[in-house]
Coordinates of C-alpha atoms in Angstrom, one line a residue:
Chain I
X12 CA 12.8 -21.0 -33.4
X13 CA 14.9 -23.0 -35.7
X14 CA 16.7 -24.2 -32.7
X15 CA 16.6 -27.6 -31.5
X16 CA 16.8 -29.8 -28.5
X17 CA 20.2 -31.1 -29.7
X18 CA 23.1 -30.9 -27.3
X19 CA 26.2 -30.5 -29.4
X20 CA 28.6 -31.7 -27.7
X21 CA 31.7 -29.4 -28.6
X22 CA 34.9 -31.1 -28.7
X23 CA 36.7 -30.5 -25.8
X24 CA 40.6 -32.3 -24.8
X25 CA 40.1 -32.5 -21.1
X26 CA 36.0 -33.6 -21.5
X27 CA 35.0 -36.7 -20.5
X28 CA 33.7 -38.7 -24.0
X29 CA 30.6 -40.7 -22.7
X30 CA 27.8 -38.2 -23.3
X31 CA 24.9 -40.4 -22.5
X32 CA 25.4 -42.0 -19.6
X33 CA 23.1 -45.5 -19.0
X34 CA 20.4 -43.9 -16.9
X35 CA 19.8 -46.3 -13.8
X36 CA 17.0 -47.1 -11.8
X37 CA 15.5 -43.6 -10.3
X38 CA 16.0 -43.8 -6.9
X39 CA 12.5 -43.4 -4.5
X40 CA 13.9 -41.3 -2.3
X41 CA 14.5 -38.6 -4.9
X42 CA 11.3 -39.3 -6.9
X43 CA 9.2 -38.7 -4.6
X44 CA 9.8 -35.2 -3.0
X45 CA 11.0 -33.8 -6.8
X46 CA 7.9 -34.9 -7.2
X47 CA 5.6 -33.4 -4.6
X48 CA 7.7 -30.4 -4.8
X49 CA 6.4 -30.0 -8.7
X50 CA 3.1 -29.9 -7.4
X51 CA 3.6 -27.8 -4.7
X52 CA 4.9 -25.6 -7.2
X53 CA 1.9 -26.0 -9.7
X54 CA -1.3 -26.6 -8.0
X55 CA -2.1 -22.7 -6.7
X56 CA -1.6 -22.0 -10.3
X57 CA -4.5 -25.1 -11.4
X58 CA -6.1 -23.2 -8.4
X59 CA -6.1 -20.0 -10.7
X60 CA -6.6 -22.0 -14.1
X61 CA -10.2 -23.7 -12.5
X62 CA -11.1 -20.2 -10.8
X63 CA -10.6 -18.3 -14.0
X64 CA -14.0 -16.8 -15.6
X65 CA -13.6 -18.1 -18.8
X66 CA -16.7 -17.2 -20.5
X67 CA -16.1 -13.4 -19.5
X68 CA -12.6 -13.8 -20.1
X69 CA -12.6 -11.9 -23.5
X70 CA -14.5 -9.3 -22.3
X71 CA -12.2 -8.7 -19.7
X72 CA -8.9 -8.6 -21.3
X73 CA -10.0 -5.8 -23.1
X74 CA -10.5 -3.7 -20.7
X75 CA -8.6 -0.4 -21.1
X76 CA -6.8 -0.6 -17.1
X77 CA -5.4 -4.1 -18.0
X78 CA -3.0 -3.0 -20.7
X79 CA -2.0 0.0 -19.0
X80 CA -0.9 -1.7 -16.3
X81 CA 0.2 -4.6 -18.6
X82 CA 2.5 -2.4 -20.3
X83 CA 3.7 -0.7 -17.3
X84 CA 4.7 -3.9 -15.8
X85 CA 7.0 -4.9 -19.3
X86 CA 8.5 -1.5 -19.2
X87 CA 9.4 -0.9 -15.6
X88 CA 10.9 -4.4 -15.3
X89 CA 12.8 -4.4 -18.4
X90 CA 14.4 -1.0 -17.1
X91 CA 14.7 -1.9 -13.9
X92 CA 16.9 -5.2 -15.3
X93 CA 19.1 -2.7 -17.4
X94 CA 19.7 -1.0 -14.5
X95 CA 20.3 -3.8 -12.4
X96 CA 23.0 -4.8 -15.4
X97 CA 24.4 -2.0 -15.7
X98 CA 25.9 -1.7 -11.5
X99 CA 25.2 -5.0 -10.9
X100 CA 27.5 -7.2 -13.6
X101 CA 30.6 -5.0 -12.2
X102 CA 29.6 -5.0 -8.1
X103 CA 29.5 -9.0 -9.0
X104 CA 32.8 -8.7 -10.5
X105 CA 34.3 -6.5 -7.8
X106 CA 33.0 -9.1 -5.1
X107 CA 34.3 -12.2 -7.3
X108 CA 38.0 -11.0 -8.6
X109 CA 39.0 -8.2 -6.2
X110 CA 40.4 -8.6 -2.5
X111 CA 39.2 -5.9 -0.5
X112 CA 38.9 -5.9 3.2
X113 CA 35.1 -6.1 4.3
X114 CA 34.5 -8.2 1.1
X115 CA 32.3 -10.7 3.4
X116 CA 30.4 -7.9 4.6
X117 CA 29.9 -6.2 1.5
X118 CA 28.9 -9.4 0.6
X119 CA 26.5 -10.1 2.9
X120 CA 25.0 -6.4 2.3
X121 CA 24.1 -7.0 -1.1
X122 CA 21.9 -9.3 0.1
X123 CA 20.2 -7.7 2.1
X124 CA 16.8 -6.5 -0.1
X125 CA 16.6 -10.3 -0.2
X126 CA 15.6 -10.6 3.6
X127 CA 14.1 -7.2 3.6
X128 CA 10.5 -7.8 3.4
X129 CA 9.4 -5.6 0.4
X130 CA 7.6 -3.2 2.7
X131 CA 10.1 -2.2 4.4
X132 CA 12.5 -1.7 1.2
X133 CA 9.8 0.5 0.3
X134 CA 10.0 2.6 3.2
X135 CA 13.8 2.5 3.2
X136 CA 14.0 4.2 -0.4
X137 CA 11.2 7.1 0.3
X138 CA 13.7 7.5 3.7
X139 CA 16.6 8.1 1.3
X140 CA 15.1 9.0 -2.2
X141 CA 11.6 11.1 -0.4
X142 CA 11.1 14.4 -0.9
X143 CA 12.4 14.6 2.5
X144 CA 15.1 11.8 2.2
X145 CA 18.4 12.1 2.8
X146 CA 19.2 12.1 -0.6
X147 CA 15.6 12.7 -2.1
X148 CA 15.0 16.7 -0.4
X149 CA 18.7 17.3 -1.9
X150 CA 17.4 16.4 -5.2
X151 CA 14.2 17.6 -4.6
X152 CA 15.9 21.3 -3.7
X153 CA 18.7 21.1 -6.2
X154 CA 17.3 19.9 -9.3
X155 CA 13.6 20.1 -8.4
X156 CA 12.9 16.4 -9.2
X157 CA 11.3 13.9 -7.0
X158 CA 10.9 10.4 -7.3
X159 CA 8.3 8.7 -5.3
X160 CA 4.8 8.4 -7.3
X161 CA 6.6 8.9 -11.0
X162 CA 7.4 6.0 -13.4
X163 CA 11.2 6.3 -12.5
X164 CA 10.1 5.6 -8.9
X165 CA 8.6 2.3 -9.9
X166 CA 12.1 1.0 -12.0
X167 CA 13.9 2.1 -8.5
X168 CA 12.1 -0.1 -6.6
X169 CA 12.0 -3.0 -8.5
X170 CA 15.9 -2.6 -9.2
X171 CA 16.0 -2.5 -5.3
X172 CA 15.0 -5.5 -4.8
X173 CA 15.5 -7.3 -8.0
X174 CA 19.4 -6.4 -8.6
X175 CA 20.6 -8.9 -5.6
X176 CA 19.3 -12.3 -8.0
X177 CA 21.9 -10.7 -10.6
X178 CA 24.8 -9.9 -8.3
X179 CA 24.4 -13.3 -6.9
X180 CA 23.7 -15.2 -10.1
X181 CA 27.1 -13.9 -11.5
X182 CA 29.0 -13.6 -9.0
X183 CA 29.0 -17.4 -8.6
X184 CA 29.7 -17.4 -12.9
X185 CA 32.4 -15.2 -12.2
X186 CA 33.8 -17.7 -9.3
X187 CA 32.8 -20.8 -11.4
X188 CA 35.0 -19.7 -14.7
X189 CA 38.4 -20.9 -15.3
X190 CA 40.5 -17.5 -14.4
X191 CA 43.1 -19.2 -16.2
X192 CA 41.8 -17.0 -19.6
X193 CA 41.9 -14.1 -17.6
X194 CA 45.5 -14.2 -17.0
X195 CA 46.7 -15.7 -19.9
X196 CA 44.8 -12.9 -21.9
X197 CA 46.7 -10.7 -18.7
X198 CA 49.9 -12.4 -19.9
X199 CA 49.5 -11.5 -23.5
X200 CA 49.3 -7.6 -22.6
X201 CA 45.9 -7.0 -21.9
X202 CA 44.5 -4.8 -19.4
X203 CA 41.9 -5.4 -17.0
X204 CA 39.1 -3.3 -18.3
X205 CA 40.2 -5.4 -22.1
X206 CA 39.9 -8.3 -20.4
X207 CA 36.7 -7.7 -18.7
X208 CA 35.1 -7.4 -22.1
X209 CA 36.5 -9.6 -24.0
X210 CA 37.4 -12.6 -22.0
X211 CA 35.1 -12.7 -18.5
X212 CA 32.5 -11.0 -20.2
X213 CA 31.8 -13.9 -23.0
X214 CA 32.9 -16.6 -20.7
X215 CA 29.9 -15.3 -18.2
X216 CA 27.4 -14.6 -20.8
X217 CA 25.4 -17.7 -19.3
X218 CA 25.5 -16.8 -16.0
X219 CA 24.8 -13.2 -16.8
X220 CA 21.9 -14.0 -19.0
X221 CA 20.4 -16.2 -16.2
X222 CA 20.6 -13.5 -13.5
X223 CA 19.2 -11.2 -15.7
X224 CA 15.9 -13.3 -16.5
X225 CA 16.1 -13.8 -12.9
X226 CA 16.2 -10.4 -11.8
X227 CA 13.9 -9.4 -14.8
X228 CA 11.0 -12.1 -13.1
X229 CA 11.3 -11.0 -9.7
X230 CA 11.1 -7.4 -10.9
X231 CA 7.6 -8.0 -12.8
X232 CA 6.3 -9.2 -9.6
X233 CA 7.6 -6.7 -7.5
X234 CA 4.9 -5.2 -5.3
X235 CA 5.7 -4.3 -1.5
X236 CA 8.1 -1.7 -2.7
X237 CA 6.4 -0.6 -5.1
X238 CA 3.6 0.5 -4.0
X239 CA 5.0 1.8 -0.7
X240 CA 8.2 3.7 -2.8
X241 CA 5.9 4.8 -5.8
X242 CA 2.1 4.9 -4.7
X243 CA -0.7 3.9 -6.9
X244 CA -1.8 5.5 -9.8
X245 CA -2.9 4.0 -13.3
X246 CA -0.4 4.5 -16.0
X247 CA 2.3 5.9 -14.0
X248 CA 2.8 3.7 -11.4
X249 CA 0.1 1.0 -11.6
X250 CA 2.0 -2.1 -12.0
X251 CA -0.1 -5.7 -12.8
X252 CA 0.5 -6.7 -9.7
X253 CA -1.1 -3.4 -7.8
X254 CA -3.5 -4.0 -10.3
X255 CA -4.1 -7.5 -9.2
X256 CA -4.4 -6.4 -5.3
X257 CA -6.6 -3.8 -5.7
X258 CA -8.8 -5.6 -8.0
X259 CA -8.6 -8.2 -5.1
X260 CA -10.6 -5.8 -2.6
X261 CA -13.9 -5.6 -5.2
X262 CA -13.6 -8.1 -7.1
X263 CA -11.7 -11.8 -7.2
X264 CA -12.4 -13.0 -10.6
X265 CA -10.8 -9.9 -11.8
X266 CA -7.9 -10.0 -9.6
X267 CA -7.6 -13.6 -11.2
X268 CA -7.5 -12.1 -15.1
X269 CA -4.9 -10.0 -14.6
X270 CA -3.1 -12.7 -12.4
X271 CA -3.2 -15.0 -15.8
X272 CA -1.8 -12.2 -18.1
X273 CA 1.1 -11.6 -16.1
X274 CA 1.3 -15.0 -15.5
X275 CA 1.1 -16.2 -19.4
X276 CA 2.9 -12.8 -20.6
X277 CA 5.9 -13.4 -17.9
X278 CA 6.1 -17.4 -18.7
X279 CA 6.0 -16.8 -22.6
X280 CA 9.1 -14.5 -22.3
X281 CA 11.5 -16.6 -20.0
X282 CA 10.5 -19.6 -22.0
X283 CA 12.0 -17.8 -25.7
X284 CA 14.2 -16.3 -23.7
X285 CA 15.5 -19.4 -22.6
X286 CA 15.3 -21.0 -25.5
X287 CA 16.8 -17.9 -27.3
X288 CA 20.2 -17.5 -25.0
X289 CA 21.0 -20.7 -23.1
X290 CA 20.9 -24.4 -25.3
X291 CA 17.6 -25.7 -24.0
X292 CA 18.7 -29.1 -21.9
Chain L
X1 CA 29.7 -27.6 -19.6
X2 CA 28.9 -23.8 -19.8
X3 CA 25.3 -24.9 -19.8
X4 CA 25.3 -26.9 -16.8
X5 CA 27.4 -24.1 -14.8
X6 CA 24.7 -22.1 -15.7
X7 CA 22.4 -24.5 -13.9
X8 CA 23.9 -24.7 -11.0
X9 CA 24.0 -21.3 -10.7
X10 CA 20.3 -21.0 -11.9
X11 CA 19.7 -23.8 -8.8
X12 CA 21.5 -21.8 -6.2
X13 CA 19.5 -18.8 -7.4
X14 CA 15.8 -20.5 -8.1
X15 CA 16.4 -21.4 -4.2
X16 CA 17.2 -18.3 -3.5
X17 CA 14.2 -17.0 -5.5
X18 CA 12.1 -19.3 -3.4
X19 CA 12.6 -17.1 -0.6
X20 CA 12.8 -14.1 -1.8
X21 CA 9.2 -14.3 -4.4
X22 CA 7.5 -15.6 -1.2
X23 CA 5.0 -12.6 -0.6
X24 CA 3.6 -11.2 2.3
X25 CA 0.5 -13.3 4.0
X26 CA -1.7 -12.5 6.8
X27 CA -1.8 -14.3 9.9
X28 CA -4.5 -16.6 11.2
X29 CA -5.1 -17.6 14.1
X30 CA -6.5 -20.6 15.9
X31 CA -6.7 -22.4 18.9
X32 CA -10.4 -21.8 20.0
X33 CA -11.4 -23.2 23.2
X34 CA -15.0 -23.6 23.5
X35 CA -16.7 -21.1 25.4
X36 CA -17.7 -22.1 29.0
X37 CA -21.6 -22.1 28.9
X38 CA -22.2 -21.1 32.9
X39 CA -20.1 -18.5 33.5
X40 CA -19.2 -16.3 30.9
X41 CA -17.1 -16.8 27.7
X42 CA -13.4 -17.9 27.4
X43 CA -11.1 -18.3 24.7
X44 CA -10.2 -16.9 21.5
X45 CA -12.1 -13.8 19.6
X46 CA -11.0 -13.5 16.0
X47 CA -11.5 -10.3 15.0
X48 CA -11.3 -8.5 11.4
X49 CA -11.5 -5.1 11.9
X50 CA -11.2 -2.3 9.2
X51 CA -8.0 -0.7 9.3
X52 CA -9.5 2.5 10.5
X53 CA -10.2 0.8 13.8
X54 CA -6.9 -0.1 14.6
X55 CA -6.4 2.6 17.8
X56 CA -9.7 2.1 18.9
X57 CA -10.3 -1.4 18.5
X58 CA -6.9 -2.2 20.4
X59 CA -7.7 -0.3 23.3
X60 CA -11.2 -1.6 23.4
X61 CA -9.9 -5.3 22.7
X62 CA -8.1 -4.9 26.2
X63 CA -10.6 -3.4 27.9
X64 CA -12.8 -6.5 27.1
X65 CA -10.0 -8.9 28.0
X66 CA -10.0 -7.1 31.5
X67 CA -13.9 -7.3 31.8
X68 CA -13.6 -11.3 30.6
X69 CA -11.1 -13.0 32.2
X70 CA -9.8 -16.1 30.2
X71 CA -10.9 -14.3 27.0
X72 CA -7.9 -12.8 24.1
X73 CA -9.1 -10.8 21.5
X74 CA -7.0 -11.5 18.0
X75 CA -7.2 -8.7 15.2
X76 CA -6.5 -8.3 11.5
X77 CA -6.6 -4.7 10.7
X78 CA -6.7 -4.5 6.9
X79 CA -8.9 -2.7 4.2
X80 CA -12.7 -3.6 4.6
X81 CA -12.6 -5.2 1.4
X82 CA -9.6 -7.4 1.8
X83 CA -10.9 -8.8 5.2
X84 CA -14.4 -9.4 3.1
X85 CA -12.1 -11.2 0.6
X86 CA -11.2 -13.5 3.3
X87 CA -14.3 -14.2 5.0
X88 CA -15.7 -15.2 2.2
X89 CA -12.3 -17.4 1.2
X90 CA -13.3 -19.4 4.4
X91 CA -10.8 -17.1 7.0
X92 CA -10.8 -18.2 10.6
X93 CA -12.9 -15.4 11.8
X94 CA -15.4 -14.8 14.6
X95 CA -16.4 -11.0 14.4
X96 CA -16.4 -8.7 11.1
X97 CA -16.2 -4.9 11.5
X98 CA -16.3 -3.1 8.1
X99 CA -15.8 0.5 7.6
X100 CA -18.4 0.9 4.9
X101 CA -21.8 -1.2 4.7
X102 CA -20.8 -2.0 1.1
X103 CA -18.1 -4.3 2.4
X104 CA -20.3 -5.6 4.9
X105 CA -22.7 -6.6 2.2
X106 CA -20.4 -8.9 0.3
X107 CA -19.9 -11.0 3.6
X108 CA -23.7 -11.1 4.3
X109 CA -24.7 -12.1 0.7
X110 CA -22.7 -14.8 0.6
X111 CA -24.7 -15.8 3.5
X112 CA -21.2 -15.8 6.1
X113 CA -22.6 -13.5 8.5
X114 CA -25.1 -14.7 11.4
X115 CA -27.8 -12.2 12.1
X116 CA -28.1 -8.7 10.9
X117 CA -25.4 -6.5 11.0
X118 CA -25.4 -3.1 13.4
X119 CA -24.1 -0.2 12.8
X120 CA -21.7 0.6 16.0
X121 CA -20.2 4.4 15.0
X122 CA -19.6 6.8 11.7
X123 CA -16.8 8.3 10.5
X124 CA -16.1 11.7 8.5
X125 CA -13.6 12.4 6.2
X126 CA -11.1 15.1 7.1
X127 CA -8.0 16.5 5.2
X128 CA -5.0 15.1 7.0
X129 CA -1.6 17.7 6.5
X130 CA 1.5 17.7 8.1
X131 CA 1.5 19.3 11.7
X132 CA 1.1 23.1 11.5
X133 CA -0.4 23.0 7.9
X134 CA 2.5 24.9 6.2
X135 CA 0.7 24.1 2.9
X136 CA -2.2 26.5 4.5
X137 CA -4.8 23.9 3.3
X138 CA -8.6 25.2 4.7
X139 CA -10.9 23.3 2.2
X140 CA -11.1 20.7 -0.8
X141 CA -10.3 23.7 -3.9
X142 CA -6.9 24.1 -2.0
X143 CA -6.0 20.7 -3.0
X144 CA -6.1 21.1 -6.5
X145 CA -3.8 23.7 -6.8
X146 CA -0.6 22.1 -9.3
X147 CA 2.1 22.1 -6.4
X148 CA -0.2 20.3 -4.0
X149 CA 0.6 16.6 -3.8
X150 CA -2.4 14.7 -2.7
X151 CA -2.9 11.4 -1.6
X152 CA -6.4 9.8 -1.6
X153 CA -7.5 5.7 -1.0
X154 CA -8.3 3.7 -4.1
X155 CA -12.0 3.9 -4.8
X156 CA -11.9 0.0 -4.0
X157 CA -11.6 0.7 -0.3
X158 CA -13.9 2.8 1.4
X159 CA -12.0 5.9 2.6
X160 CA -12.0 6.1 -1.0
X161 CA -15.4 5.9 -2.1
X162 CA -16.0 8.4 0.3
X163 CA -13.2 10.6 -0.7
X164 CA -15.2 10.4 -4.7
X165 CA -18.4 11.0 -2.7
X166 CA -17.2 14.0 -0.8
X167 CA -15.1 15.4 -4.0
X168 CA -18.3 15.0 -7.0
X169 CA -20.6 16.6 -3.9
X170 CA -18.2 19.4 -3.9
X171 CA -17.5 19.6 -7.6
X172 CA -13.8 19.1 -6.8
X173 CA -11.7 17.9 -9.6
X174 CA -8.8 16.7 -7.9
X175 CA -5.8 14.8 -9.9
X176 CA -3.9 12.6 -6.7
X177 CA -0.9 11.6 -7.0
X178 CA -1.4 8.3 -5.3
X179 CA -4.4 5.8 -4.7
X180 CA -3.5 4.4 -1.7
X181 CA -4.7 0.5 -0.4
X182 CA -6.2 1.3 2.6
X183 CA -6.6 5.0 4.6
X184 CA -3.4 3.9 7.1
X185 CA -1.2 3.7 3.6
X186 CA -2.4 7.4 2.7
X187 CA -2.1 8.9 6.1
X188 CA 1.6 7.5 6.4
X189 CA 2.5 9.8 3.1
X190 CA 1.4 12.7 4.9
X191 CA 3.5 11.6 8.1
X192 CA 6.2 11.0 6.0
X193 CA 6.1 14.5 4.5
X194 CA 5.8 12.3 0.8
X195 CA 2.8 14.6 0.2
X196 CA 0.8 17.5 1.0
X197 CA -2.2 16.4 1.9
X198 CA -4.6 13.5 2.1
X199 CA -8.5 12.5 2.3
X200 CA -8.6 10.4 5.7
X201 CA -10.6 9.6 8.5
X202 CA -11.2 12.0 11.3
X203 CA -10.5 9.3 13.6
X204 CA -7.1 8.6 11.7
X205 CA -5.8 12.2 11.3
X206 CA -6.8 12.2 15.3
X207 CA -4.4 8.8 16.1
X208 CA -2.0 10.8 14.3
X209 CA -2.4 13.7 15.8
X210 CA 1.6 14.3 16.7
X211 CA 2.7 14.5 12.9
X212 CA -0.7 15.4 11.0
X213 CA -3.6 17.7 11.7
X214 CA -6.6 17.3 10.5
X215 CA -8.5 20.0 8.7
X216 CA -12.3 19.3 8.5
X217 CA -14.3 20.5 5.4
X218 CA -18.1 20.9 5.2
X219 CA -18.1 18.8 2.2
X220 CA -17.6 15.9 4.5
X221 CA -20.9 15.5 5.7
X222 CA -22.2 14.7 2.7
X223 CA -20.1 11.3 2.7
X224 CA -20.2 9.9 6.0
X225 CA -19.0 6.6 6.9
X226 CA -21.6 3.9 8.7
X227 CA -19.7 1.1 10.7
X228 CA -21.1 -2.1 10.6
X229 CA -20.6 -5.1 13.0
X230 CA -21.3 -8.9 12.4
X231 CA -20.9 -12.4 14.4
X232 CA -19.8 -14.5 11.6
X233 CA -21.4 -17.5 10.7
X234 CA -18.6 -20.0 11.0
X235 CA -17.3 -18.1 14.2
X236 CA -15.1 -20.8 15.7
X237 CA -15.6 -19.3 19.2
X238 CA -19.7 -18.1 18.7
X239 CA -20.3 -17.0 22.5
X240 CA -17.5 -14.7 23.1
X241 CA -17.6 -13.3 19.2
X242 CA -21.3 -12.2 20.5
X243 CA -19.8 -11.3 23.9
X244 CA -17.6 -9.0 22.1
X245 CA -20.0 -7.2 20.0
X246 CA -22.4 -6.7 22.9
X247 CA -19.4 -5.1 24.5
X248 CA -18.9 -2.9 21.6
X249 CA -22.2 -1.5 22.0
X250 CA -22.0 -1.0 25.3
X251 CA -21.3 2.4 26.9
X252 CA -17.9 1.4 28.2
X253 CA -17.3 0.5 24.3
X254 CA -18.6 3.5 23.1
X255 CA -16.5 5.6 25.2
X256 CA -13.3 3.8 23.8
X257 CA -15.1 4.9 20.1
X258 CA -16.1 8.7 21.1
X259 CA -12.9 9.0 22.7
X260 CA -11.0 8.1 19.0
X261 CA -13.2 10.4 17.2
X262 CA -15.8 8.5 15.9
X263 CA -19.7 9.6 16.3
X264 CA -22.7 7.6 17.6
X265 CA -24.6 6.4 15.0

């Protein structure tokens, strides 16, 4: 990437000039716990790094299961973030521009997958989208399609619990931009859905981009859900990280490969990502 | 500006993620007291039971609380081979029972388990259906019929590598739908009416017995499941983890066992 550290600093009337401010003493008290909380963050993945076979490790990669599941994984999550886009850019909209009474609790409901242990979101869809779901035996009778243990099954669950990290991620973008475009652009004769797309949609892009990554992460590490919703089964609804669990009950240095590809594969594609879509700091 | 909106919001979120990434972990338990060497044993008894031994080993577990007073019994019912996984990670455990003697191996070789293991019961595989077998299921070659949805364990755990056992003994090809992580996962898809039909324990399809029932196939005996039973070598509470697997044994233990469908060894 061509694209450098460099932080233009665009010319704005109302921003403040001094750009690089005279960086003081850092003070211990924020040090300190930044940096125990680094290696809080790190050391289980040392943990993995020393555990790792590394003389086997070629061997292993190539096994056929690992890029099954690999692929899986990249293709479920990436859908499952489309999907996520697709209902939950305007639910974040609805819940950041719109009065609407209940908005609190509506609110508070899109949360909810958050709390939700995965498990039980798992359980929740094959109640509603089962073959003898609510919804699930309806479609199941009327269009003879059912969803738990198919590939479409898997993007359902990860969107399940994946979609709230979007809604929330641009919802505060949505409350955080200047509405003062939107109604000037409201002023000048355009309508709402015109100005959704070409005013709060660009000004968002940021906030929409970071939900997304955000949604697309926690969606390639779904697993509760998953495997409850959609089963087990390689190449349909295998994911890496049933992959990784199951490799876990025979055999740890395994379960530790396949941790490092997701791993390596997930933190490769956030990092161009990032350095792709948001001006790296 | 735009980019440092977008990390706030990225904070806020990350934090968020925090939470939310944070999977699911098992439970230890600690607190041993040391056992009382006159009269009896007290205290703790970790126990990490296969998760086919749920029923039984609850029941049993307060039976043996009754019979020794100042005693609780502590279980972690999980797949053999996760529980092995954990052992041998250094887990807080007193008393290993493993569905299959290949589980049971990994502990011993790693040299965690004190004394030989014995096997306590065996299990058979049955087909577990929903209650009243609409599906008319009698034997294994029903299964593999194209609108038969079948669940079966992953071949990691050891429903399953019975289930493969019973299967290339009957020359059953069978294509699942699911490979479930342990047998509880496989017989909940049958409760849930998710599929048709599923290899599981006799013992399970028997706990179940007011949603599923189970259907028992001669094929079965050709794959029958030995129970083992270990004190562990770094049993924080030693004299009641051996109290405990004496009791076990025992006829009142047995009972508990019989009673759940499992057979003598």
């Amino acid at each position: 990437m061509p694209q450098l550290d460099t932080t233009v600093a665009r010319p704005r009337p109302a921003a403040p000039r001094h750009r690089p401010r005279r960086v003081g003493r850092i003070p211990l008290a924020l040090l300190l716990p930044a940096l125990l909380g680094l290696l809080f963050l790190v050391l289980p993945l040392a943990g993995l790094l020393v555990r790792a076979p590394w003389t086997t490790l070629p061997q292993r990669l190539t096994e056929p299961g690992v890029l099954t599941a690999l692929r899986l994984s990249l293709l479920t999550a990436t859908l499952a973030t489309l999907l996520c886009l697709a209902l939950g850019v305007p639910l974040a909209w609805l819940l950041a521009r719109i009065e609407f009474p209940g908005r609190r609790i509506v609110r508070a409901l899109v949360t909810v997958p958050l709390v939700l242990p995965p498990v039980v979101g798992g359980v929740a869809l094959l109640l509603v989208f089962g073959r003898r779901g609510l919804l699930g035996s309806w479609l199941d009778t009327t269009f003879g399609v059912t969803l738990p243990f198919t590939t479409t099954g898997v993007v359902l669950a990860e969107a399940f619990v994946a979609m709230p990290f979007l809604v929330i991620a641009v919802e505060g973008a949505l409350r955080g931009a200047d509405s003062r475009y939107e109604e000037a652009a409201a002023t000048l004769g355009a309508n709402r859905w015109t100005t959704f797309t070409h005013v709060t949609l660009p000004l968002v892009a940021p906030g929409i981009a970071a939900g997304a990554v955000l949604c697309w992460a926690r969606a390639l590490g779904e697993f509760g859900a998953t495997i409850t919703f959609a089963g087990n089964f390689p190449g349909r609804t295998q994911t890496m990280p049933l992959a990784v669990y199951l490799a876990l009950e025979t055999d740890l240095e395994a379960a530790i490969v396949l941790s490092l590809i997701l791993l390596t594969v997930s933190v490769a594609i956030l990092a161009t990502l990032r350095d792709r879509w948001i001006s790296a700091p | 500006m735009r980019t440092r909106r977008f990390r706030t919001v990225l904070a806020t979120v990350a934090a968020l993620a925090v939470v939310g990434l944070a999977g699911c972990g098992g439970e230890d338990s600690t607190g041993t007291q040391p056992g009382n060497a006159n009269s009896g044993v007290t205290g703790d008894v970790t126990v990490f039971a296969a998760a086919s031994l749920t029923e039984s080993f609850t029941k049993l577990g307060k039976d043996f609380e009754a019979a020794n007073p100042g005693t609780t019994v502590t279980y972690s019912f999980a797949g053999s081979s996760a529980l092995a996984t954990q052992i041998n990670q250094g887990a807080p455990a007193d008393v290993f029972a493993s569905a299959a003697p290949a589980n049971m191996k990994t502990v011993t070789d790693e040299g965690n388990g004190d004394g030989t293991p014995t096997t306590f019961v065996k299990n058979q595989l049955v087909i577990a259906v929903p209650k009243g077998n609409p599906g008319g299921i009698s034997g294994l070659r029903d299964l593999t019929e194209p609108d038969v949805k079948v669940a079966l364990c992953a071949e990691q755990v050891p429903c399953g590598a019975a289930a493969k056992k019973a299967l290339d003994a009957a020359g059953v090809e069978l294509t699942p739908v699911t490979l479930e992580q342990d047998v509880k996962a496989a017989l909940s898809k049958v409760k849930l009416g998710e599929v048709d039909a599923a290899l599981v324990y006799r013992t399970d399809a028997k706990s179940a017995a007011a949603d599923v029932d189970g259907v028992e196939f001669p094929e079965s005996a050709g794959a029958i499941n030995e129970y083992p039973i270990v004190v562990l070598k770094n049993a924080p509470n030693k004299p009641a983890a051996q109290a405990f697997v004496e009791y076990v044994l025992s006829d009142p233990g047995r009972a508990v066992l019989t009673t759940a469908g499992f057979q003598a060894p």
